[in-house]
Coordinates of C-alpha atoms and ligand atoms in Angstrom, one line a residue:
X15 CA 99.8 175.4 192.7
X16 CA 102.5 176.0 195.1
X17 CA 102.1 173.6 198.0
X18 CA 101.9 174.8 201.4
X19 CA 104.4 172.0 203.0
X20 CA 107.5 171.0 201.2
X21 CA 107.5 168.0 199.0
X22 CA 108.6 165.2 200.9
X23 CA 111.6 163.3 198.9
X24 CA 114.0 160.3 199.2
X25 CA 117.4 160.6 197.3
X26 CA 119.1 157.5 196.2
X27 CA 122.9 157.7 195.6
X28 CA 125.7 155.4 194.8
X29 CA 128.7 157.7 194.8
X30 CA 130.0 161.5 195.1
X31 CA 126.5 162.9 195.2
X32 CA 127.1 166.5 193.5
X33 CA 123.5 166.2 192.3
X34 CA 122.3 165.8 196.0
X35 CA 124.4 168.7 197.1
X36 CA 122.8 170.7 194.3
X37 CA 119.4 169.9 195.7
X38 CA 120.5 170.3 199.3
X39 CA 121.5 173.7 198.3
X40 CA 118.3 175.0 196.6
X41 CA 116.4 173.6 199.4
X42 CA 118.6 175.5 201.7
X43 CA 118.6 178.6 199.7
X44 CA 114.6 178.6 199.7
X45 CA 114.5 178.1 195.7
X46 CA 113.1 174.3 196.3
X47 CA 110.1 173.7 198.1
X48 CA 111.2 170.1 199.2
X49 CA 112.4 168.3 202.1
X50 CA 114.9 165.4 201.9
X51 CA 113.5 162.6 204.4
X52 CA 116.6 160.3 203.8
X53 CA 119.4 159.6 201.4
X54 CA 119.9 156.1 200.7
X55 CA 123.2 154.6 199.1
X56 CA 123.8 150.9 197.8
X57 CA 127.5 151.5 198.7
X58 CA 129.1 152.2 202.1
X59 CA 131.7 155.2 202.6
X60 CA 130.7 157.4 199.7
X61 CA 131.0 161.1 199.9
X62 CA 127.3 161.6 199.2
X63 CA 126.7 160.2 202.7
X64 CA 128.9 162.7 204.0
X65 CA 127.1 165.5 202.2
X66 CA 123.6 164.2 203.8
X67 CA 125.0 164.0 207.3
X68 CA 126.7 167.6 207.0
X69 CA 122.9 168.8 206.0
X70 CA 121.4 167.1 209.0
X71 CA 119.8 164.4 206.6
X72 CA 119.3 160.8 207.8
X73 CA 121.9 158.9 205.7
X74 CA 121.2 155.3 205.2
X75 CA 123.2 152.6 203.6
X76 CA 121.6 149.5 202.1
X77 CA 124.8 147.5 200.8
X78 CA 123.5 145.5 197.9
X79 CA 126.5 143.2 198.3
X80 CA 124.8 141.9 201.3
X81 CA 121.6 140.6 199.3
X82 CA 121.7 137.3 197.2
X83 CA 119.3 138.5 194.5
X84 CA 118.6 141.7 192.9
X85 CA 115.0 141.0 193.8
X86 CA 115.4 140.5 197.7
X87 CA 117.7 143.9 197.6
X88 CA 114.7 145.8 196.0
X89 CA 112.4 144.5 198.4
X90 CA 114.6 145.9 201.3
X91 CA 114.8 149.0 199.3
X92 CA 111.3 149.6 198.9
X93 CA 110.5 148.9 202.6
X94 CA 113.2 151.6 203.5
X95 CA 112.2 154.1 200.9
X96 CA 108.5 153.9 202.0
X97 CA 109.5 154.2 205.9
X98 CA 110.0 158.2 204.9
X99 CA 106.7 158.3 202.9
X100 CA 108.2 160.3 200.2
X101 CA 105.9 161.6 197.5
X102 CA 109.0 161.6 195.1
X103 CA 112.1 159.6 194.9
X104 CA 115.4 160.9 193.2
X105 CA 117.7 158.7 191.5
X106 CA 120.8 160.8 191.6
X107 CA 123.7 158.9 190.4
X108 CA 122.1 155.4 191.9
X109 CA 124.0 152.9 189.7
X110 CA 121.6 149.9 189.9
X111 CA 119.0 148.3 187.5
X112 CA 116.0 148.1 189.5
X113 CA 113.4 145.4 189.1
X114 CA 110.1 145.8 187.7
X115 CA 108.2 145.6 191.1
X116 CA 110.1 148.4 192.3
X117 CA 109.6 150.5 189.4
X118 CA 106.0 150.0 189.2
X119 CA 105.8 150.5 192.9
X120 CA 107.0 154.1 192.1
X121 CA 105.6 154.9 188.7
X122 CA 105.3 158.5 188.2
X123 CA 106.9 159.3 191.4
X124 CA 110.5 158.5 190.6
X125 CA 113.0 160.4 188.5
X126 CA 116.5 159.6 187.2
X127 CA 119.1 161.9 185.6
X128 CA 121.0 160.2 182.9
X129 CA 124.0 161.9 181.0
X130 CA 122.9 161.8 177.4
X131 CA 120.2 163.4 175.1
X132 CA 117.9 160.2 175.4
X133 CA 117.4 158.1 173.8
X134 CA 120.9 158.4 172.7
X135 CA 123.5 156.3 174.9
X136 CA 121.3 154.7 177.2
X137 CA 123.6 152.9 179.7
X138 CA 127.2 153.5 180.8
X139 CA 130.1 155.5 179.4
X140 CA 127.8 158.0 177.3
X141 CA 130.6 160.9 177.3
X142 CA 133.2 158.6 175.4
X143 CA 130.4 157.0 173.2
X144 CA 129.3 160.7 172.2
X145 CA 132.7 161.6 171.3
X146 CA 133.3 158.2 169.5
X147 CA 130.0 159.0 167.5
X148 CA 131.3 162.4 166.5
X149 CA 128.4 164.0 167.8
X150 CA 128.5 168.0 168.0
X151 CA 125.8 168.2 170.5
X152 CA 125.7 166.3 174.0
X153 CA 123.7 166.6 177.0
X154 CA 122.0 165.2 180.1
X155 CA 118.0 164.2 180.4
X156 CA 115.9 164.2 183.4
X157 CA 113.1 161.5 183.1
X158 CA 110.4 159.5 184.9
X159 CA 111.7 156.0 185.6
X160 CA 109.8 152.8 183.7
X161 CA 110.7 149.6 183.4
X162 CA 113.2 149.8 180.3
X163 CA 116.6 151.1 181.2
X164 CA 117.0 154.5 180.8
X165 CA 113.9 155.0 178.6
X166 CA 111.2 156.5 180.7
X167 CA 109.3 159.7 179.3
X168 CA 112.0 162.5 179.4
X169 CA 111.2 165.9 181.1
X170 CA 113.9 168.4 180.5
X171 CA 117.2 168.1 178.5
X172 CA 120.2 170.5 179.0
X173 CA 122.3 170.4 175.7
X174 CA 125.9 171.5 175.4
X175 CA 127.9 171.7 172.4
X176 CA 131.1 169.4 172.0
X177 CA 134.2 171.0 171.4
X178 CA 137.2 169.6 169.3
X179 CA 139.4 169.2 172.3
X180 CA 136.9 167.9 174.5
X181 CA 137.5 164.3 176.6
X182 CA 135.0 162.4 178.2
X183 CA 136.2 164.2 181.4
X184 CA 135.8 167.8 180.3
X185 CA 132.5 166.6 178.8
X186 CA 131.4 165.1 182.3
X187 CA 132.4 168.2 184.0
X188 CA 130.5 170.5 181.8
X189 CA 127.4 167.9 181.9
X190 CA 127.8 168.0 185.6
X191 CA 127.1 171.7 185.7
X192 CA 124.1 171.4 183.8
X193 CA 122.9 168.4 185.7
X194 CA 122.8 171.0 188.9
X195 CA 120.8 173.2 187.1
X196 CA 118.1 171.2 185.5
X197 CA 117.7 168.5 188.3
X198 CA 116.6 170.7 191.0
X199 CA 114.2 172.8 188.3
X200 CA 112.4 169.4 187.3
X201 CA 111.9 168.6 191.2
X202 CA 110.6 171.8 191.5
X203 CA 108.0 171.6 188.8
X204 CA 106.9 168.6 190.6
X205 CA 106.7 170.1 194.1
X206 CA 104.8 173.1 192.2
X207 CA 102.2 170.4 190.8
X208 CA 103.1 171.4 187.2
X209 CA 104.6 168.0 186.6
X210 CA 102.9 164.4 186.6
X211 CA 103.0 161.5 184.5
X212 CA 100.3 159.0 183.3
X213 CA 100.3 156.2 180.9
X214 CA 104.2 156.2 180.3
X215 CA 103.9 160.2 179.1
X216 CA 105.1 163.2 181.2
X217 CA 102.6 165.9 181.5
X218 CA 103.9 169.8 182.1
X219 CA 101.5 172.4 182.6
X220 CA 98.5 170.2 181.6
X221 CA 100.4 169.5 178.1
X222 CA 102.1 166.1 177.1
X223 CA 105.6 166.6 176.6
X224 CA 106.0 165.4 173.0
X225 CA 109.3 167.2 172.3
X226 CA 111.1 167.6 175.8
X227 CA 112.0 171.3 176.8
X228 CA 115.6 172.0 176.5
X229 CA 118.0 174.2 178.7
X230 CA 120.5 175.6 176.1
X231 CA 122.8 178.5 176.9
X232 CA 121.1 179.2 180.5
X233 CA 117.7 179.6 178.8
X234 CA 114.8 177.5 178.9
X235 CA 113.3 176.7 175.6
X236 CA 109.8 175.1 175.6
X237 CA 109.6 174.5 171.6
Ligands
GAR13 C1 125.7 161.9 187.2 O1 126.5 162.5 186.2 C2 124.5 161.1 186.8 O2 124.0 161.8 185.5 C3 125.0 160.0 186.5 O3 125.8 159.7 187.4 C4 126.4 160.8 187.8 C5 126.3 160.9 189.4 O4 127.0 162.2 189.7 N1 123.9 158.9 186.4 C6 123.8 157.8 185.3 O5 124.8 157.6 184.8 C7 122.7 156.9 185.7 N2 122.7 155.9 184.5 P1 126.8 162.6 191.2 O6 127.0 161.5 192.2 O7 128.1 163.6 191.6 O8 125.6 163.3 191.4

């Protein structure tokens, strides 16, 4: 059921923030019933922080290099996030491995976008690895975050064809375009109460997601 008040979210970034921008644009355009309470970057000076400020959103830096352990950084991060009382935390190019207590604290309340067709190519350099493996199809996945890196239940994947002359850069560019469509779409499902998760499984419209829906050629396929 659509909510009467916008879904409060916090967005975590480490860089350029084009996914953040897509979410901002959809909220401002009235297509996404959410409110970004804060944007938090673990790196100072990144473009995503400027995007947040330009949209009038609190832009916070929590510099991981100022902390002597992953645990102490994640504790501070959790406190900062919780001070904004989000119902959903969005990882949008947040390039940090999270500790188990943080992930458990946000169980079923934290989404990530990863530029591959999971479970293929977890980790880094996904576009080059897809090319090296000779894949004809490549894509991007939105998933709930669990303790294992890039392994939580997938909610939606966008699929693109790999062309003979593609490079990691051209793939990254086309994947980014897809990300900007599917990430706000999934956040919208959550905001509208259609999406949840339980026991490491994603649930959409009351059905367990066993085969993730696909966004292909500008169409949503649920089969
Ligand atoms: C996106 O391509 C996202 O899929 C990727 O970082 C990029 C951030 O772009 N995330 C990961 O690789 C996470 N493992 P953006 O800063 O322009 O939104």
